[in-house]
Amino acid sequence: MLSSSNNILVIKSDKSELKKVEIFLRKLFEENSFSEKNFNRVWLCVSEAVINSIEHGNKNNKLKKVTIEVDCSSNRVSIKIKDEGKGFDIEMLEDPTDDSNILKESGRGIHIIRSLSDSLTYNRKGNSVQLKIECK
């Protein structure tokens, strides 16, 4: 489901839906004349956040939805991703760069998003993330 007036896409909690998210973002990039060089950075952050929402938030329950809301202003993309899960406490996440975690195969998504975005915030419940990326 796409609401083009509000730049909102709602997908079911299934990783096969990621293609819809990519198409949605590409369309917004084209409409706002953002450079292709910024697309990969935005796409990596959004795909990591959506996968986290699907797997950790909604527990792969295909009956639950993930909402992606994008606001494009002059040179910035602001993206809010929300799931229907119980949320989590961002302060309880382990540091993936710590020696005890360095060999773990998961737990790097938020670290990647934090590294590539200009701003990253979570709501109090922990089931919604907002990231901002400058697209000059």
Coordinates of C-alpha atoms in Angstrom, one line a residue:
M1 CA 0.0 0.0 0.0
L2 CA 1.4 3.4 -1.0
S3 CA 0.2 6.8 -0.1
S4 CA 2.1 9.0 -2.5
S5 CA 0.7 12.3 -1.0
N6 CA 2.3 11.5 2.3
N7 CA 5.2 9.4 1.1
I8 CA 4.1 6.4 3.2
L9 CA 4.6 2.7 2.3
V10 CA 3.1 -0.1 4.4
I11 CA 4.5 -3.6 3.9
K12 CA 3.8 -7.0 5.5
S13 CA 6.6 -8.4 7.7
D14 CA 8.2 -10.5 5.0
K15 CA 11.7 -9.8 3.6
S16 CA 10.4 -10.4 0.1
E17 CA 8.7 -7.0 0.5
L18 CA 12.1 -5.2 0.5
K19 CA 11.9 -4.9 -3.2
K20 CA 8.8 -2.7 -2.8
V21 CA 10.8 -0.5 -0.3
E22 CA 13.6 -0.1 -2.8
I23 CA 11.2 0.9 -5.6
F24 CA 9.5 3.3 -3.3
L25 CA 12.8 5.0 -2.3
R26 CA 14.0 5.1 -5.9
K27 CA 10.8 6.9 -6.9
L28 CA 11.2 9.5 -4.2
F29 CA 14.8 10.0 -5.1
E30 CA 13.9 10.7 -8.7
E31 CA 10.9 12.9 -7.8
N32 CA 13.2 15.0 -5.6
S33 CA 16.2 15.0 -7.9
F34 CA 18.5 13.6 -5.3
S35 CA 21.8 12.3 -6.5
E36 CA 22.2 8.6 -7.2
K37 CA 25.4 8.7 -5.2
N38 CA 23.4 9.1 -2.0
F39 CA 20.9 6.4 -2.8
N40 CA 23.0 3.5 -1.6
R41 CA 23.7 5.1 1.8
V42 CA 20.0 5.7 2.3
W43 CA 19.0 2.3 1.0
L44 CA 21.5 0.5 3.3
C45 CA 20.1 2.3 6.3
V46 CA 16.5 1.8 5.4
S47 CA 16.9 -1.9 4.5
E48 CA 18.7 -2.6 7.8
A49 CA 16.0 -0.8 9.8
V50 CA 13.2 -2.6 7.9
I51 CA 14.8 -6.0 8.4
N52 CA 15.2 -5.3 12.1
S53 CA 11.5 -4.4 12.2
I54 CA 10.5 -7.5 10.4
E55 CA 12.7 -9.9 12.3
H56 CA 13.1 -8.4 15.8
G57 CA 10.0 -6.2 16.1
N58 CA 7.3 -8.2 14.4
K59 CA 9.0 -11.6 14.8
N60 CA 8.5 -12.5 11.1
N61 CA 4.7 -12.4 11.7
K62 CA 3.4 -11.8 8.1
L63 CA 0.1 -10.5 9.6
K64 CA 2.0 -7.6 11.2
K65 CA 2.9 -4.5 9.2
V66 CA 6.0 -2.2 8.9
T67 CA 5.3 1.4 8.0
I68 CA 7.9 3.5 6.2
E69 CA 7.3 7.2 6.1
V70 CA 9.6 9.5 4.1
D71 CA 9.9 13.2 4.2
C72 CA 12.1 14.8 1.6
S73 CA 13.2 18.4 2.1
S74 CA 15.6 20.5 0.2
N75 CA 18.7 18.4 0.8
R76 CA 17.6 16.0 3.4
V77 CA 15.7 12.7 3.6
S78 CA 13.9 12.0 6.9
I79 CA 12.7 8.4 7.3
K80 CA 10.6 6.9 10.0
I81 CA 10.2 3.1 10.2
K82 CA 7.7 1.7 12.6
D83 CA 6.7 -1.9 13.4
E84 CA 3.9 -3.5 15.5
G85 CA 6.3 -5.1 17.9
K86 CA 6.7 -4.6 21.7
G87 CA 9.8 -2.5 21.1
F88 CA 13.2 -2.6 22.8
D89 CA 15.5 -0.5 24.9
I90 CA 18.3 0.9 22.7
E91 CA 20.5 1.3 25.7
M92 CA 20.5 -2.5 26.3
L93 CA 22.1 -3.3 22.9
E94 CA 25.6 -4.7 23.0
D95 CA 28.4 -2.9 21.2
P96 CA 29.3 -4.9 18.1
T97 CA 32.8 -3.5 18.1
D98 CA 33.5 -4.9 21.5
D99 CA 36.0 -7.8 21.5
S100 CA 33.5 -10.2 23.0
N101 CA 31.1 -9.4 20.1
I102 CA 33.4 -9.0 17.1
L103 CA 32.9 -12.6 15.8
K104 CA 29.1 -12.6 16.2
E105 CA 27.2 -12.8 12.9
S106 CA 24.4 -10.5 13.9
G107 CA 23.9 -7.3 15.9
R108 CA 25.5 -4.8 13.5
G109 CA 22.4 -3.3 11.8
I110 CA 21.9 -0.4 14.2
H111 CA 25.7 0.2 14.3
I112 CA 25.7 0.5 10.5
I113 CA 22.7 2.8 10.5
R114 CA 24.2 5.0 13.2
S115 CA 27.5 5.2 11.2
L116 CA 25.8 6.2 7.9
S117 CA 23.0 8.5 9.0
D118 CA 23.3 12.1 10.2
S119 CA 20.7 11.5 12.9
L120 CA 19.2 8.4 14.5
T121 CA 16.4 8.5 17.2
Y122 CA 14.0 5.9 18.6
N123 CA 10.7 6.5 20.2
R124 CA 10.3 5.7 23.9
K125 CA 8.7 2.3 23.3
G126 CA 11.5 1.3 20.9
N127 CA 9.3 0.2 18.0
S128 CA 9.9 3.2 15.8
V129 CA 13.2 4.7 14.4
Q130 CA 13.7 7.9 12.7
L131 CA 16.9 8.6 10.7
K132 CA 18.0 11.6 8.7
I133 CA 20.5 11.8 5.9
E134 CA 21.8 14.8 4.1
C135 CA 21.6 14.3 0.3
K136 CA 23.6 17.2 -1.1

